[in-house]
Short mmCIF file of C-alpha atoms and ligand atoms in Angstrom, two decimals:
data_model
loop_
_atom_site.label_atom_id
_atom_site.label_comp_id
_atom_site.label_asym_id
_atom_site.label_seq_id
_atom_site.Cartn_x
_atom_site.Cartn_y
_atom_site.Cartn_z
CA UNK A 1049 -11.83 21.07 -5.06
CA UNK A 1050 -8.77 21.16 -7.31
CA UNK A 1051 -5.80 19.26 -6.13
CA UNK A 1052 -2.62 20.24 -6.87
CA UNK A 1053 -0.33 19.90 -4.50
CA UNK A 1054 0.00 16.56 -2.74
CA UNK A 1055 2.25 15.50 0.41
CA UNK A 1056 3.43 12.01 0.30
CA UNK A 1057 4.24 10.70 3.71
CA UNK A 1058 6.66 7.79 3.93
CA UNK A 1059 9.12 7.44 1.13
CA UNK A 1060 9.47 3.62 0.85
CA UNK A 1061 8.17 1.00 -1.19
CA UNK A 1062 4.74 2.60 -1.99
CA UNK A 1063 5.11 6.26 -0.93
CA UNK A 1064 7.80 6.20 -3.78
CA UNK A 1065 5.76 4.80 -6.04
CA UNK A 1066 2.91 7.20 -5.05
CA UNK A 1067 5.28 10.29 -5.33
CA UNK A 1068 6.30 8.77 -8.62
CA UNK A 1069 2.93 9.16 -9.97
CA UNK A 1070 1.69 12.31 -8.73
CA UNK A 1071 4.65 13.79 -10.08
CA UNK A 1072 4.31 12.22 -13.73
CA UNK A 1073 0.64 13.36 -14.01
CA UNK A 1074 1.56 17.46 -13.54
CA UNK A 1075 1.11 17.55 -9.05
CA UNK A 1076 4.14 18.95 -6.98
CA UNK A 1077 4.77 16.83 -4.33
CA UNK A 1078 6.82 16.86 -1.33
CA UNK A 1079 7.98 13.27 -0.05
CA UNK A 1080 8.06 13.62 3.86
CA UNK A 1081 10.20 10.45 5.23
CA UNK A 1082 11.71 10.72 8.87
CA UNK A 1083 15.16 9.47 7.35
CA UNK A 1084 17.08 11.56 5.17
CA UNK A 1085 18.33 8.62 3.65
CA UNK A 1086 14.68 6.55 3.17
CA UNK A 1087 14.32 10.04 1.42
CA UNK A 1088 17.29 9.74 -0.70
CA UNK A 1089 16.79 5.78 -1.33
CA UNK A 1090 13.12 6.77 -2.70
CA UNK A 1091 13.99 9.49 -4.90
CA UNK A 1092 16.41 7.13 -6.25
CA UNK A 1093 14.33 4.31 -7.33
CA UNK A 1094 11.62 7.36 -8.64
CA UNK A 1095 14.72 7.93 -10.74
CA UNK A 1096 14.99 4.40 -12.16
CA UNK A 1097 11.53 3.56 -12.49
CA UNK A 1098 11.09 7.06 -14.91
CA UNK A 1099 14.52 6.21 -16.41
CA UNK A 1100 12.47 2.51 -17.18
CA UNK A 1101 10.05 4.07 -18.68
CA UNK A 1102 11.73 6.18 -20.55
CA UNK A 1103 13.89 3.05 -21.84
CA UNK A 1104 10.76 1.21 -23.03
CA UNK A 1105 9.63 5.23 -24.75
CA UNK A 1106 6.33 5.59 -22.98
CA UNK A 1107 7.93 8.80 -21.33
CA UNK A 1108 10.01 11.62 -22.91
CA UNK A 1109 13.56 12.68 -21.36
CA UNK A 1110 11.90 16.10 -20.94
CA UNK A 1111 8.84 14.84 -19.30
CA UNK A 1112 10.84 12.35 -16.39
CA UNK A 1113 13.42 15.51 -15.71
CA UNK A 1114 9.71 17.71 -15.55
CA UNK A 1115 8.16 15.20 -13.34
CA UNK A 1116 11.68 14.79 -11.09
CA UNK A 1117 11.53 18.54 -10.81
CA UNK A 1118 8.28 18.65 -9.03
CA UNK A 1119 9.53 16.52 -6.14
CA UNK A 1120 10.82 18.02 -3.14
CA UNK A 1121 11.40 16.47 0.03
CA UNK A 1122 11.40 16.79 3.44
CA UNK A 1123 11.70 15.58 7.02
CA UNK A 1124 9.53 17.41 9.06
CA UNK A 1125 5.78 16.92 8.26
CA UNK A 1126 4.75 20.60 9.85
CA UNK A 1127 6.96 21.83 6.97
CA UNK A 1128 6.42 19.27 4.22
CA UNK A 1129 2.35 19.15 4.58
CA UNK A 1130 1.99 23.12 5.27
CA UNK A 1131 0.67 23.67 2.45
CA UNK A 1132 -0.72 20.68 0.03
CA UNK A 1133 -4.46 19.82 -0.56
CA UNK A 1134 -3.98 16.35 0.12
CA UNK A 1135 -1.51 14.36 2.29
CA UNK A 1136 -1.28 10.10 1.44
CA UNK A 1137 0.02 8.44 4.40
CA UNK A 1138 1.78 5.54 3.44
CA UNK A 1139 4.12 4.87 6.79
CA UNK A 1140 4.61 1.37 7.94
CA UNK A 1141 1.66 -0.95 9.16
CA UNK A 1142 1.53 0.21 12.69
CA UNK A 1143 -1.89 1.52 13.89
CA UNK A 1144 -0.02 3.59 17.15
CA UNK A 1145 2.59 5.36 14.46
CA UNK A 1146 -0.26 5.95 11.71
CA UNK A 1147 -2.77 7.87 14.32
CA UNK A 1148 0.48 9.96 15.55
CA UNK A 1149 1.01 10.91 12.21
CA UNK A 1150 -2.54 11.65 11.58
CA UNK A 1151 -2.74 13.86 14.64
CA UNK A 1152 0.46 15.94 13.44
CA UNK A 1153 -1.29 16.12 9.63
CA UNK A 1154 -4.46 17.35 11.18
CA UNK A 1155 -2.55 20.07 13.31
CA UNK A 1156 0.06 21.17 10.69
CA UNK A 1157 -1.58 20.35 6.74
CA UNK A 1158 -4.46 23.47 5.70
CA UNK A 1159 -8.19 23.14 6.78
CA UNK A 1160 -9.09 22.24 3.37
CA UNK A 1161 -6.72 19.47 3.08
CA UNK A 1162 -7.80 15.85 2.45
CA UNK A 1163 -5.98 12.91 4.77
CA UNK A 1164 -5.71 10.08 2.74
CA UNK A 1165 -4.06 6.63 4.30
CA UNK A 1166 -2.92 4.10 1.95
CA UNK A 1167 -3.41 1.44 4.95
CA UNK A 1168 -3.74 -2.39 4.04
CA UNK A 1169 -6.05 -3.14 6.97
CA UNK A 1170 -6.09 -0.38 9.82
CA UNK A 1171 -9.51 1.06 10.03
CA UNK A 1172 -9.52 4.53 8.52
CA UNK A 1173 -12.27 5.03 10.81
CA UNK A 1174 -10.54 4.68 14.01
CA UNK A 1175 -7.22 6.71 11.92
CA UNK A 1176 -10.31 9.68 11.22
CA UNK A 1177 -11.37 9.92 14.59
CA UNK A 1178 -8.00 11.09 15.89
CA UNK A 1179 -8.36 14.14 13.51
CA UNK A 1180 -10.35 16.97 14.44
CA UNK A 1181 -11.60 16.41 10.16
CA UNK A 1182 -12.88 12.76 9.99
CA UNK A 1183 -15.13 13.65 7.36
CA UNK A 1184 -12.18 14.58 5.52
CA UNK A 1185 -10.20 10.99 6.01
CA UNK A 1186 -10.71 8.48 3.37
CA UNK A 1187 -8.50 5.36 2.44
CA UNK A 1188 -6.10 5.30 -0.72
CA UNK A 1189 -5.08 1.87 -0.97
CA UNK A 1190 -2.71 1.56 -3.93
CA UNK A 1191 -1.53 -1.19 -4.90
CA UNK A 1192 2.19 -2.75 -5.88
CA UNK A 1193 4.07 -1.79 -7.98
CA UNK A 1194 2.29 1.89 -7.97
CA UNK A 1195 3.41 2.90 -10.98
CA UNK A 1196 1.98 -0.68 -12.73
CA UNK A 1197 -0.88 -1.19 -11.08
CA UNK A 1198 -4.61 0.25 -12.22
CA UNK A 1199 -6.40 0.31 -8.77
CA UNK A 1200 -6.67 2.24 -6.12
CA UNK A 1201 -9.42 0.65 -3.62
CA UNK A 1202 -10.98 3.81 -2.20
CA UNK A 1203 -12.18 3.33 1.50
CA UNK A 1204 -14.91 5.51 3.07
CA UNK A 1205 -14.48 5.58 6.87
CA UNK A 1206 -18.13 5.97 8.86
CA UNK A 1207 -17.74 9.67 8.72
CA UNK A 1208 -16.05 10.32 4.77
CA UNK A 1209 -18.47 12.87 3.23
CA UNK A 1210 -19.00 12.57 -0.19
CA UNK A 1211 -16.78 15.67 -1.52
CA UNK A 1212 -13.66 13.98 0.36
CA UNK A 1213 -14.75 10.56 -1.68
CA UNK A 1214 -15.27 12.50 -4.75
CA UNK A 1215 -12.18 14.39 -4.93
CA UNK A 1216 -9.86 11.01 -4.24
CA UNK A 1217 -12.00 9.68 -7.07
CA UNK A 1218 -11.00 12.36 -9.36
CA UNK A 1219 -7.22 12.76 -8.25
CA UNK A 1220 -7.12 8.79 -8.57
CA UNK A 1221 -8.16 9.02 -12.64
CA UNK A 1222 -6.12 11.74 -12.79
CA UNK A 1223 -3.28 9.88 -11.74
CA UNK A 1224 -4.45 7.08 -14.59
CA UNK A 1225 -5.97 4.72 -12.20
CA UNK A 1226 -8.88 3.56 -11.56
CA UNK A 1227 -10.89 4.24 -8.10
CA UNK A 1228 -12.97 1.51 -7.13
CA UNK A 1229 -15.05 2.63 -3.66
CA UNK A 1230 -15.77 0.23 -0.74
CA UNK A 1231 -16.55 0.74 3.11
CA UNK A 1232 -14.47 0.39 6.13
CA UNK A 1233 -14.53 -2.94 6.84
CA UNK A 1234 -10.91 -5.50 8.15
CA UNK A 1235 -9.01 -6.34 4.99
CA UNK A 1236 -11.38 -4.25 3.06
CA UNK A 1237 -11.71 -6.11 -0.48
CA UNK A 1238 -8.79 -6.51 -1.85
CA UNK A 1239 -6.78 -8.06 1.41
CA UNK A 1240 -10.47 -9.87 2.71
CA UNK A 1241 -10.69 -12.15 -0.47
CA UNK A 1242 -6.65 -12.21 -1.49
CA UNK A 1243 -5.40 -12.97 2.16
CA UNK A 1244 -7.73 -16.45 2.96
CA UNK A 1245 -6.55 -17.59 -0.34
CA UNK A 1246 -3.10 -17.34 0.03
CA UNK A 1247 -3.04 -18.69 3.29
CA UNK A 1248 -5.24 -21.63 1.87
CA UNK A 1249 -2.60 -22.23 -0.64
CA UNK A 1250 -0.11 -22.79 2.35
CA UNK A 1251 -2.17 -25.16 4.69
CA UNK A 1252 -2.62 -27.05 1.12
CA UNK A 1253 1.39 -26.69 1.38
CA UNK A 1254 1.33 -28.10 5.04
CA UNK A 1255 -0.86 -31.06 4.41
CA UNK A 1256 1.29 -32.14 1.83
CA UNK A 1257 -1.44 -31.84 -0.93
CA UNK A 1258 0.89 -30.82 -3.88
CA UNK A 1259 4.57 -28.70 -3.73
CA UNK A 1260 4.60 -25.42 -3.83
CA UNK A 1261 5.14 -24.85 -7.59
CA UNK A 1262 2.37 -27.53 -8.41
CA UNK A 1263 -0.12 -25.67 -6.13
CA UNK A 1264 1.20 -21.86 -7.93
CA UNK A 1265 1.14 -24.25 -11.56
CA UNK A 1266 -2.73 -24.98 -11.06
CA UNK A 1267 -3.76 -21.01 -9.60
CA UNK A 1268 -1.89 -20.11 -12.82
CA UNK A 1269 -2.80 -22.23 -15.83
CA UNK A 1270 -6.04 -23.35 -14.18
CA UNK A 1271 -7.45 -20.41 -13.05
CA UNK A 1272 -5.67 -17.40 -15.22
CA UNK A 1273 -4.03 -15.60 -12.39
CA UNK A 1274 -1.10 -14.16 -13.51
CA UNK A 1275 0.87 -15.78 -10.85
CA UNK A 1276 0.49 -18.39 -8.69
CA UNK A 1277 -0.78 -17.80 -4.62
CA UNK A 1278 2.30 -18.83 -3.07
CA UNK A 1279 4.60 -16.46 -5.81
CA UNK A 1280 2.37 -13.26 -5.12
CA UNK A 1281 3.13 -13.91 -0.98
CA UNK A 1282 6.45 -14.07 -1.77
CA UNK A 1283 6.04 -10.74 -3.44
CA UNK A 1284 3.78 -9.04 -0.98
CA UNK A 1285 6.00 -10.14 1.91
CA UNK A 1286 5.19 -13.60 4.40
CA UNK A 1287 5.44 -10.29 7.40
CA UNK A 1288 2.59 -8.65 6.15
CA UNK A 1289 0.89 -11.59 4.59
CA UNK A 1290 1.10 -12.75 8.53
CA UNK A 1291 -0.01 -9.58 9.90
CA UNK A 1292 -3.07 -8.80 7.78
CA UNK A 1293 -4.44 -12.15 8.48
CA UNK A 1294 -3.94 -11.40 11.78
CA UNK A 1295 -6.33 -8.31 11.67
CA UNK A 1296 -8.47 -9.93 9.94
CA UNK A 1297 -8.89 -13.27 12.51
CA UNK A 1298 -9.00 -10.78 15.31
CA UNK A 1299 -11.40 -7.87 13.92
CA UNK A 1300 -13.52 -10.10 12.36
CA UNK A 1301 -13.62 -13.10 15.42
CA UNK A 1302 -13.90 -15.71 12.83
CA UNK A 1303 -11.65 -18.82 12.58
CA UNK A 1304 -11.65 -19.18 8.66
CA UNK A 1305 -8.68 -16.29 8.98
CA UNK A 1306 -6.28 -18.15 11.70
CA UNK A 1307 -2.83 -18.02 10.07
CA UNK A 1308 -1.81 -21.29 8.80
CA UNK A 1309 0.95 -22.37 11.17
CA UNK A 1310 3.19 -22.90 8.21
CA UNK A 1311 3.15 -19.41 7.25
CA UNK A 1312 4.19 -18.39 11.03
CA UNK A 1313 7.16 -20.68 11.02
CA UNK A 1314 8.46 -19.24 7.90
CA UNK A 1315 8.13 -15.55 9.07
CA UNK A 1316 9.65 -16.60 12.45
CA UNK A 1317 12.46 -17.98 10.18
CA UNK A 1318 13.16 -15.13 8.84
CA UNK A 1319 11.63 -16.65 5.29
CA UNK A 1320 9.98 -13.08 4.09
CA UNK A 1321 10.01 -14.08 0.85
CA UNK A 1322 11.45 -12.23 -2.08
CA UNK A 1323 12.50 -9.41 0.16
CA UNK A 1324 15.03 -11.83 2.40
CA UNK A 1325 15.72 -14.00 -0.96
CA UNK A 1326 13.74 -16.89 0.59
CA UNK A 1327 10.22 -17.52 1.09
CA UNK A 1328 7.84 -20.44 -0.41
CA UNK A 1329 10.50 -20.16 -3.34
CA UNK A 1330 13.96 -19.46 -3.68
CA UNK A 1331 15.44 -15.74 -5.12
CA UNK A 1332 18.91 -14.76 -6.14
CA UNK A 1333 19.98 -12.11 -3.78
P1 NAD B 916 8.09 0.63 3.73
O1 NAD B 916 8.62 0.04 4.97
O2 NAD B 916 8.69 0.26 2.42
O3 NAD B 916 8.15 2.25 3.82
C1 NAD B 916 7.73 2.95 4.95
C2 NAD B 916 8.49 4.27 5.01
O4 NAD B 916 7.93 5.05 6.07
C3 NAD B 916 10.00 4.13 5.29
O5 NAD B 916 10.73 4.85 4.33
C4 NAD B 916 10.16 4.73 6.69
O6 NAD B 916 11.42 5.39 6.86
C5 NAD B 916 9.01 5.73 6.71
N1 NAD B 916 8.59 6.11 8.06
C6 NAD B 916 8.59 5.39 9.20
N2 NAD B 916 8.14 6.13 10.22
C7 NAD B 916 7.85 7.36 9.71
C8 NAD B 916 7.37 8.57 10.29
N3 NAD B 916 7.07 8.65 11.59
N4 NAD B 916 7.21 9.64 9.48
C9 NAD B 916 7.51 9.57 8.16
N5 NAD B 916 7.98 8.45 7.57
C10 NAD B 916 8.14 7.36 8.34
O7 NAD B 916 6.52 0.30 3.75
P2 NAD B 916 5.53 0.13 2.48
O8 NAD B 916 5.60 -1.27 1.98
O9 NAD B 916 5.73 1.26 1.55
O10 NAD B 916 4.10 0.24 3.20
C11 NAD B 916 3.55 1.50 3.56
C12 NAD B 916 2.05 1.36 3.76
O11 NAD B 916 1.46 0.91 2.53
C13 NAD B 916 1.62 0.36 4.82
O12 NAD B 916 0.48 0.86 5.46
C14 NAD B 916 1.26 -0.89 4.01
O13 NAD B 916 0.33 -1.71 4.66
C15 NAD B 916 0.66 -0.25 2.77
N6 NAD B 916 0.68 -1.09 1.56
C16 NAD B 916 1.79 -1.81 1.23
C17 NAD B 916 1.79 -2.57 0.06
C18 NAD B 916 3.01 -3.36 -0.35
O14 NAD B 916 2.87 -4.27 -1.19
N7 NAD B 916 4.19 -3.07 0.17
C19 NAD B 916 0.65 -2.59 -0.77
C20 NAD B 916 -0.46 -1.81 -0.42
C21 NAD B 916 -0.44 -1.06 0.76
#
């Protein structure tokens, strides 16, 4: 099935990003936030991540004012998914607000339409099953920065069919990335193997086994990651860092995922990392 209209919904951090790219590879798009101004904010930064691009000439002025002109937006999803062949959830991390918004998509977005959740660690199993189409509800996780980064884990929920996989693996190369497919599991891949490493990095923090740019230092030179464990949490946010381990440790029952006590104190401290300026490292505001 051709896909060429796409409804983002959720217009911050990643929906941006995902609107971003749809729009730069030829798809309209309507951005569906439930704040005017989250909608404003993320057509904004679409802005000044095409006006980056077209800085550093991998764009042309005529192709970022193209791809801005295929962006609409919206705050109502029974107007903004009415009539797309895919909708990509990307709301906050909240299982109770993503299967609301997947009952609304299944009632107001076409029959035909794919719904596609860009979910870290909710089961799109459990998200399908409050649609009427779980064969049609698959898992786009992209990751960040959107318009950077080359993968987009594809998860199959229990009930995905194969055209719904094969279609998200199509849109996803169309979009320049590339799909990699796994199965409905906590954490999935990417978040299963990442997530006990950082928080390994932090208990070796705790015990007072090295500081925390020694212990980033040796992930970096020693092992060629690009940066260091305690860096990328920083990044990704010591909230979510906290909360994925959490699903993990409690869907999966196994102790080698308890959150390193460490890591709690600094999210109840409000140390979120980049995002708050502090986190295992310091950032200018
Ligand atoms: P965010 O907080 O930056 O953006 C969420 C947006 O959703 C906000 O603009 C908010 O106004 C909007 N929203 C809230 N309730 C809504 C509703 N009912 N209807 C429509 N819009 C609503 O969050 P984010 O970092 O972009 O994360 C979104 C999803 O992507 C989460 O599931 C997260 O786990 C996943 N994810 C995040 C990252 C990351 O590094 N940030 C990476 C991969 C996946």
């Amino acid at each position: 099935m051709p896909i060429s209209k796409v409804a983002v919904v959720g217009g911050g951090t990643m929906g941006n990003g995902i609107a971003h790219v749809c729009a730069a590879s030829g798809l309209e798009v309507v951005m569906i936030d439930v704040a005017q101004d989250a909608l404003d904010r993320g057509v904004a930064t679409i802005e000044r991540n095409l006006g980056r691009q077209l800085a550093k000439e991998r764009i042309t002025e005529a192709e970022m004012q193209a791809a801005l002109g295929r962006i609409a937006t919206s705050t109502a999803i029974a107007d903004g998914a009415a009539d797309v062949d895919i909708v990509i959830e990307a709301v906050p991390e909240k299982a109770e607000l993503k299967y609301s918004i997947f009952e609304a998509l299944d009632e107001h977005a076409p029959d035909h339409a794919i719904l596609a959740s860009n979910t870290s660690s909710i089961s799109i199993t459990e998200i399908a099953a409050r649609t009427g189409r779980p064969e049609q509800v698959i898992g786009m996780h992209f990751m960040n920065p959107v318009p950077v980064m080359k993968l987009v884990e594809i998860v199959r929920g229990l009930a995905t069919d194969d055209a719904t996989a094969q279609a998200t693996h199509e849109l996803s190369e169309a979009l320049g990335k590339t799909p990699v497919e796994v199965n409905d599991f906590p954490g999935f891949v990417s978040n299963r193997v990442l997530m006990p490493m950082i928080n390994e990095a932090v208990f070796a923090l705790m015990e007072g086994v090295a500081d925390a740019e020694a212990i980033d230092q040796v992930m970096k030179l020693g092992m060629a990651h690009p940066m260091g464990p305690l860096t990328l949490a920083d990044l990704i946010g010591l909230d979510t860092c906290l909360n994925i381990l959490e699903v993990l440790h409690r869907e999966l029952g196994d102790d080698r995922y308890r959150p390193c006590p460490l890591l709690r104190k600094y999210v109840a401290a409000g140390w979120l990392g980049r995002k708050s300026g502090r986190g295992f490292h310091r950032y200018d505001p």
